[in-house]
JSON list of C-alpha atoms in Angstrom, two decimals:
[
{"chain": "A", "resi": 1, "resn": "UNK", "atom": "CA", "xyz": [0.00, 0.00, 0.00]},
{"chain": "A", "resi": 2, "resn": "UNK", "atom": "CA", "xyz": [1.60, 3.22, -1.32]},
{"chain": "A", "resi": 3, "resn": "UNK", "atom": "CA", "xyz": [-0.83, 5.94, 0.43]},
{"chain": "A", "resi": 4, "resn": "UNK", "atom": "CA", "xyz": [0.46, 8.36, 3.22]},
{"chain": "A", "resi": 5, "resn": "UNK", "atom": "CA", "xyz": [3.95, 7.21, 2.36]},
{"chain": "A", "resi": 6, "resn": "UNK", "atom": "CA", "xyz": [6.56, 10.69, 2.06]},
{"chain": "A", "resi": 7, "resn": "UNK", "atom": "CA", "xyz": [9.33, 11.06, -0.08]},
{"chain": "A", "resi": 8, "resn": "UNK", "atom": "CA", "xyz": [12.51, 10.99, 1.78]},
{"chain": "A", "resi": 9, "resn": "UNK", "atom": "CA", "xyz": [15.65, 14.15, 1.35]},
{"chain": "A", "resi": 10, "resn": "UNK", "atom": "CA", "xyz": [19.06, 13.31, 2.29]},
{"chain": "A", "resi": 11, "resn": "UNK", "atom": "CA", "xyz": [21.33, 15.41, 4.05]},
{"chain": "A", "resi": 12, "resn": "UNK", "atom": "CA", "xyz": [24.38, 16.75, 2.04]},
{"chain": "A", "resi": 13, "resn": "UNK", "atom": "CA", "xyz": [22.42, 16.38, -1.71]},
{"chain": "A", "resi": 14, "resn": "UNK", "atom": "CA", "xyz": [20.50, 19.02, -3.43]},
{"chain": "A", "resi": 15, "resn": "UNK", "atom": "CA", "xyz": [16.91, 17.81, -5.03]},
{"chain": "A", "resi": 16, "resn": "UNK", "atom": "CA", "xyz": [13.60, 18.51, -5.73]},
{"chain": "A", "resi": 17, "resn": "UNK", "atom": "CA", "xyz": [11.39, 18.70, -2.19]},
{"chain": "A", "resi": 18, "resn": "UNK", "atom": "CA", "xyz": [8.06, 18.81, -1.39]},
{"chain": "A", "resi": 19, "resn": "UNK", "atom": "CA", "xyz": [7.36, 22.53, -2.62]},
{"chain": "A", "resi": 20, "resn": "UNK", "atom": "CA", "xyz": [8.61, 22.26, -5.71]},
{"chain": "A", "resi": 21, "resn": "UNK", "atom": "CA", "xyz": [5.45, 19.78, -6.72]},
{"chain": "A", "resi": 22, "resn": "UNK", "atom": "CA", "xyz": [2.99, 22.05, -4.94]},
{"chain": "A", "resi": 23, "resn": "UNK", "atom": "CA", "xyz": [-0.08, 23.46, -6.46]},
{"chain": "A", "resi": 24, "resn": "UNK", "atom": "CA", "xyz": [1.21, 22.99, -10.56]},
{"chain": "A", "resi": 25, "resn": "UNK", "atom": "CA", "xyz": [1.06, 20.34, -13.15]},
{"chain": "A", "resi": 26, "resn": "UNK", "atom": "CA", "xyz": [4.41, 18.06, -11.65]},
{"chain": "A", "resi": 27, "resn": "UNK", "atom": "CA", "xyz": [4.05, 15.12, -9.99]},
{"chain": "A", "resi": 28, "resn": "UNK", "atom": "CA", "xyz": [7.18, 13.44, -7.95]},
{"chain": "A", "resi": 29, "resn": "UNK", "atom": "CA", "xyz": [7.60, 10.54, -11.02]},
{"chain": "A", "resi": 30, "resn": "UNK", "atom": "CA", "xyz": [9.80, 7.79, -10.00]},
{"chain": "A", "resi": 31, "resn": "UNK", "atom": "CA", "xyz": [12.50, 6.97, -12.24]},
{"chain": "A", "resi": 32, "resn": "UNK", "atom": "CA", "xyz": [12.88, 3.85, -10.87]},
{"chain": "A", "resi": 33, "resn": "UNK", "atom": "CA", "xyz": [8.90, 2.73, -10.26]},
{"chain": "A", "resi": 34, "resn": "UNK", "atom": "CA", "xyz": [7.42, 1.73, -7.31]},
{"chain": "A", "resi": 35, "resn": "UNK", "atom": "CA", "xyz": [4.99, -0.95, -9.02]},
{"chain": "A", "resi": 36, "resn": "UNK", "atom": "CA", "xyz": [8.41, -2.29, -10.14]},
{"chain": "A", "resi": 37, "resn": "UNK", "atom": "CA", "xyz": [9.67, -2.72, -6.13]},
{"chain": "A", "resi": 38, "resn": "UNK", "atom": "CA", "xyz": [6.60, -3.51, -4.30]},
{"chain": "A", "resi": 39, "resn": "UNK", "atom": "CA", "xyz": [7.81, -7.10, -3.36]},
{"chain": "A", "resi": 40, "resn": "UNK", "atom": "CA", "xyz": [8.30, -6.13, 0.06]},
{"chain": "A", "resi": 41, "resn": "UNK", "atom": "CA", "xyz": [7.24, -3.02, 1.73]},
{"chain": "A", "resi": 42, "resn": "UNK", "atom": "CA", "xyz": [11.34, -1.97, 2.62]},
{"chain": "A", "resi": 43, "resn": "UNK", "atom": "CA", "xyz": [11.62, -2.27, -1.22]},
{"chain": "A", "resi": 44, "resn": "UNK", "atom": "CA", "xyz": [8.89, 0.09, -2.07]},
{"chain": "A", "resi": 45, "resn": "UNK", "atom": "CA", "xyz": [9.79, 2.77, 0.92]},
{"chain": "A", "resi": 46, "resn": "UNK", "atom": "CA", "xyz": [13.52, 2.79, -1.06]},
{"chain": "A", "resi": 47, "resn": "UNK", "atom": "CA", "xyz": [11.89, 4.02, -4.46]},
{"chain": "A", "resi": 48, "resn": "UNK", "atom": "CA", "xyz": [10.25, 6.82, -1.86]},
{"chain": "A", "resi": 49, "resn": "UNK", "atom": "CA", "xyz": [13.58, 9.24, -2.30]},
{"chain": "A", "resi": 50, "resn": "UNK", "atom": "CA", "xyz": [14.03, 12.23, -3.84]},
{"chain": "A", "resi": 51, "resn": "UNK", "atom": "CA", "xyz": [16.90, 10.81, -5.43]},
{"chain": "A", "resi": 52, "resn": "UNK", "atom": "CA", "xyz": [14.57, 9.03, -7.43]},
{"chain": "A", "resi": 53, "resn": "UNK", "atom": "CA", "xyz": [11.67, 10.89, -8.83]},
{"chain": "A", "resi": 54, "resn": "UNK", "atom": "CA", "xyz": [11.99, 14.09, -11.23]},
{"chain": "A", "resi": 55, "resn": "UNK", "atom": "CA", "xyz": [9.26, 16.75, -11.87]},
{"chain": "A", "resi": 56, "resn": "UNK", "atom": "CA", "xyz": [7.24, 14.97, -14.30]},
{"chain": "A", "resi": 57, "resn": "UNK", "atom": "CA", "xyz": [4.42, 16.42, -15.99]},
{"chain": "A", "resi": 58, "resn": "UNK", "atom": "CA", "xyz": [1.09, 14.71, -14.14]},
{"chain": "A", "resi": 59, "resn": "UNK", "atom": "CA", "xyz": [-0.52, 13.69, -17.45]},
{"chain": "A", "resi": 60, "resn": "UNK", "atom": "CA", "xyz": [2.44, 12.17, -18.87]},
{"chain": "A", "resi": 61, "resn": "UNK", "atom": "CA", "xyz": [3.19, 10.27, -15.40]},
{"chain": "A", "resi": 62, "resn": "UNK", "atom": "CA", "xyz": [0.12, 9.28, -15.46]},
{"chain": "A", "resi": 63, "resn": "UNK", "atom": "CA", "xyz": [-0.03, 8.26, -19.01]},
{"chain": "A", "resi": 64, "resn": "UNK", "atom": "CA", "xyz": [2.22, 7.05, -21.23]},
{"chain": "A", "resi": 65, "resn": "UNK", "atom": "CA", "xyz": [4.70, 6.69, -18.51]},
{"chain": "A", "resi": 66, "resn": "UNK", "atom": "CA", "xyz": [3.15, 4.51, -16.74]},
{"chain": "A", "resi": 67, "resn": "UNK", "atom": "CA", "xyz": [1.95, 2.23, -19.53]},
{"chain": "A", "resi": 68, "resn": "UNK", "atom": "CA", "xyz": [5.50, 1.80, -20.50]},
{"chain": "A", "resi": 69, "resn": "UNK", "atom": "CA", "xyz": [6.45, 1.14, -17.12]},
{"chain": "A", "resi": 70, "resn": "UNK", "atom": "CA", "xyz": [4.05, -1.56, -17.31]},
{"chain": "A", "resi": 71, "resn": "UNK", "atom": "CA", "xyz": [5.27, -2.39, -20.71]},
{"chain": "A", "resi": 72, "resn": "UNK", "atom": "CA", "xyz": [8.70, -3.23, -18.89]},
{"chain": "A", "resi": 73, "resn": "UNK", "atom": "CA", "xyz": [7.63, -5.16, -16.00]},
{"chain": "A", "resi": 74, "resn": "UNK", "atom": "CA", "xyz": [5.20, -7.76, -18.69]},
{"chain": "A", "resi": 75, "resn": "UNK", "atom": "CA", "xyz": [8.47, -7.70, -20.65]},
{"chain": "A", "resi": 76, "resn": "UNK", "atom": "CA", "xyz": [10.79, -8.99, -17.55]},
{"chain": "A", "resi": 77, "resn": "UNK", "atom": "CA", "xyz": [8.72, -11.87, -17.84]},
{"chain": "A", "resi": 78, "resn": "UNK", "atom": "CA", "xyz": [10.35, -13.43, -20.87]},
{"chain": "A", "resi": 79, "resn": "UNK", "atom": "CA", "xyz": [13.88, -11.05, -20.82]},
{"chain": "A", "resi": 80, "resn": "UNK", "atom": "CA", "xyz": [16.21, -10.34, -18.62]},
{"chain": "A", "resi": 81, "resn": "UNK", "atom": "CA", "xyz": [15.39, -6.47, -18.66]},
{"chain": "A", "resi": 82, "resn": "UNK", "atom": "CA", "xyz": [17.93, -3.26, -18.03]},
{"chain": "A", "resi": 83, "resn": "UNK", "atom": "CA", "xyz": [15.91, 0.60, -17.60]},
{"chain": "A", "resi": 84, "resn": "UNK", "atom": "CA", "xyz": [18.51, 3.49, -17.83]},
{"chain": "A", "resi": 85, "resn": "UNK", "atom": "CA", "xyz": [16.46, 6.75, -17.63]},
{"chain": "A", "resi": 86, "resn": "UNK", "atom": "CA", "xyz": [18.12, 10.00, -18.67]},
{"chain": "A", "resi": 87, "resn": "UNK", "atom": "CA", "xyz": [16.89, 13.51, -17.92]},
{"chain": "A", "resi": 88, "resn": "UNK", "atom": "CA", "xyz": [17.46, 16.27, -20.57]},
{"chain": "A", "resi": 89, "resn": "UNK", "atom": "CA", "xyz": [17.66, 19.81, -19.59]},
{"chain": "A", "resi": 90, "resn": "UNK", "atom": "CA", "xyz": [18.37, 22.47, -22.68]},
{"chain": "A", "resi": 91, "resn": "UNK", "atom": "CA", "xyz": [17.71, 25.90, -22.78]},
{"chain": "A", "resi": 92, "resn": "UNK", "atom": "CA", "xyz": [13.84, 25.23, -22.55]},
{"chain": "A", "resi": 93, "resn": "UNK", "atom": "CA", "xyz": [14.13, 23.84, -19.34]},
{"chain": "A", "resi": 94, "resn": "UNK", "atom": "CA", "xyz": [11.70, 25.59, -17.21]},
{"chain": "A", "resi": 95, "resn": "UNK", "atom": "CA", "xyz": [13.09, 27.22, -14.01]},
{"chain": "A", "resi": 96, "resn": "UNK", "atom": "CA", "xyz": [10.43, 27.10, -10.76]},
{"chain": "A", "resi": 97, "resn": "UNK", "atom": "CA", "xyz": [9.87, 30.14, -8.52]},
{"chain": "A", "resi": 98, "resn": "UNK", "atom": "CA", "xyz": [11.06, 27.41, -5.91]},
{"chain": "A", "resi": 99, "resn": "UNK", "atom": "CA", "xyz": [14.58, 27.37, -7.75]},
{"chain": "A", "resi": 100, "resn": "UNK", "atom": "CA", "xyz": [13.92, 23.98, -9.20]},
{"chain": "A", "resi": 101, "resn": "UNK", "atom": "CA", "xyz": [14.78, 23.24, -13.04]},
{"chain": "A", "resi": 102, "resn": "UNK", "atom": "CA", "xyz": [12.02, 21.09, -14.89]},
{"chain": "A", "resi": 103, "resn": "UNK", "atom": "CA", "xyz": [14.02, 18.87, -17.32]},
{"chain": "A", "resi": 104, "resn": "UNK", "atom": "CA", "xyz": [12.46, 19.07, -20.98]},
{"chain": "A", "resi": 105, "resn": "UNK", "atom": "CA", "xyz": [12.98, 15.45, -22.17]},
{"chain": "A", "resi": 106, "resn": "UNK", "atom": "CA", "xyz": [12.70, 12.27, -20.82]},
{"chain": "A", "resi": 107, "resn": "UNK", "atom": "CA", "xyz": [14.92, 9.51, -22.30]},
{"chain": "A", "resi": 108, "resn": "UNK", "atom": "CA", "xyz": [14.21, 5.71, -21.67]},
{"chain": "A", "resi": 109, "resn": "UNK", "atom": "CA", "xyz": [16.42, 3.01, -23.18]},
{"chain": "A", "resi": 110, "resn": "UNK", "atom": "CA", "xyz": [15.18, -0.62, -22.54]},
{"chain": "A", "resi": 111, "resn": "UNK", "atom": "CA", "xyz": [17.48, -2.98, -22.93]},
{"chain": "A", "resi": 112, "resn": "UNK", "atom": "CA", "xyz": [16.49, -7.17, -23.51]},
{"chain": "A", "resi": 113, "resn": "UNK", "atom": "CA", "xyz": [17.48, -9.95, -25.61]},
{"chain": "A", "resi": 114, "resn": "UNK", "atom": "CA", "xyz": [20.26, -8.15, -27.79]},
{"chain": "A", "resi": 115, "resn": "UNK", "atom": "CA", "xyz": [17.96, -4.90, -28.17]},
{"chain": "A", "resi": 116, "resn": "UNK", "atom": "CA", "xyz": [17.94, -1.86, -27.49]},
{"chain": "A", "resi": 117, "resn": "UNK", "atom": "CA", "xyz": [14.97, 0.22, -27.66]},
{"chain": "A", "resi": 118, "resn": "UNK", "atom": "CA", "xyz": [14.74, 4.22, -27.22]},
{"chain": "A", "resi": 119, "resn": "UNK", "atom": "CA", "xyz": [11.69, 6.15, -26.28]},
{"chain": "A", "resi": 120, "resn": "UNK", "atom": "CA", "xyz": [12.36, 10.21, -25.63]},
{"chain": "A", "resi": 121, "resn": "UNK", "atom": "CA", "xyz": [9.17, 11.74, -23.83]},
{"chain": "A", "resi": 122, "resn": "UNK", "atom": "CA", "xyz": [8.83, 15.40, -23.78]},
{"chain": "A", "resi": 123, "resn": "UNK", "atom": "CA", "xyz": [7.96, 16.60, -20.85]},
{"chain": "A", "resi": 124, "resn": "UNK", "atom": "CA", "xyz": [4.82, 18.00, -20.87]},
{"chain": "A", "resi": 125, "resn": "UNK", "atom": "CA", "xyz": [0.58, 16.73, -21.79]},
{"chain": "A", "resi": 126, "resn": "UNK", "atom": "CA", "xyz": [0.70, 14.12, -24.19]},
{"chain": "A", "resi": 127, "resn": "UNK", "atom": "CA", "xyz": [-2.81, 12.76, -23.38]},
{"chain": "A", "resi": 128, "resn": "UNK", "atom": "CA", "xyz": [-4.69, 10.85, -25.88]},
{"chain": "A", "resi": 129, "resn": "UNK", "atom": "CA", "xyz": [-0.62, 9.48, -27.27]},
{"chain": "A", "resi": 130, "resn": "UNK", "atom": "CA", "xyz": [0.75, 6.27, -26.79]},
{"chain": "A", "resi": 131, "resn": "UNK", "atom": "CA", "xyz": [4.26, 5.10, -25.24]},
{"chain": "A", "resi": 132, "resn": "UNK", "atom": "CA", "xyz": [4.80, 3.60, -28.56]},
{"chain": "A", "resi": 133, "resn": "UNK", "atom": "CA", "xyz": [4.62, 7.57, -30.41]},
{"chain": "A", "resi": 134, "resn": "UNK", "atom": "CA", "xyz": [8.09, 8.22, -28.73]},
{"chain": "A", "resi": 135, "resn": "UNK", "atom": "CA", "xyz": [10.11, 5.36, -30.07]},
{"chain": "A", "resi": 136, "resn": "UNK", "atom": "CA", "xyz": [13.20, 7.10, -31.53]}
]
């Protein structure tokens, strides 16, 4: 069960907090997911870090994001499966009143069986797209 649980800060690194995501369009996305480590709850309350979540556009969190990220745990069935996740900032990047920068681009490479496959999700709405629309 993920409700009530708080994303965690450590001393001596510089993220994202709390205000950053407060009353605006970013949710706290995990880079690594949650659904992904919810064998046992210690595993879960580790993906609860602000070392691993980025200011994510909601509807694309909620979205295609997360049907890929379901994409990736069916395909860990079969494959031995590898996520790196790589966070593009340019000279779009949006800048919060909090001091936080929003990246602009989300890159996912999926590695299994020999392949490697690309997706690069801007970060913003992309309601009504699929995961599959980003495929580079």
């Amino acid at each position: 069960e993920r409700q009530g649980m708080k994303f965690k800060r450590f001393s001596g690194v510089h993220t994202s907090d709390d205000l950053d995501y407060k009353n605006n369009v970013w949710d706290k996305g995990h880079l690594a997911p949650a659904a992904t480590f919810d064998c046992t709850k210690d595993m879960l309350d580790e993906t609860f870090s602000f070392l691993n979540c980025a200011l994510q556009h909601s509807n694309l969190n909620r979205g295609v994001w997360a049907q890929l990220e379901k994409f990736e745990r069916e395909l860990a069935l079969s494959y031995d499966v590898s996520v790196r996740v790589d966070l593009i900032f340019d000279e779009f990047s949006l800048k919060l009143t909090t001091g936080a920068t929003v990246a602009s681009f989300f890159v996912k490479t999926i590695s299994y069986d020999d392949k490697n496959l690309i997706i690069r999700f801007p970060n913003k709405d992309v309601s009504g797209m699929k995961w599959r629309d980003f495929i580079q």
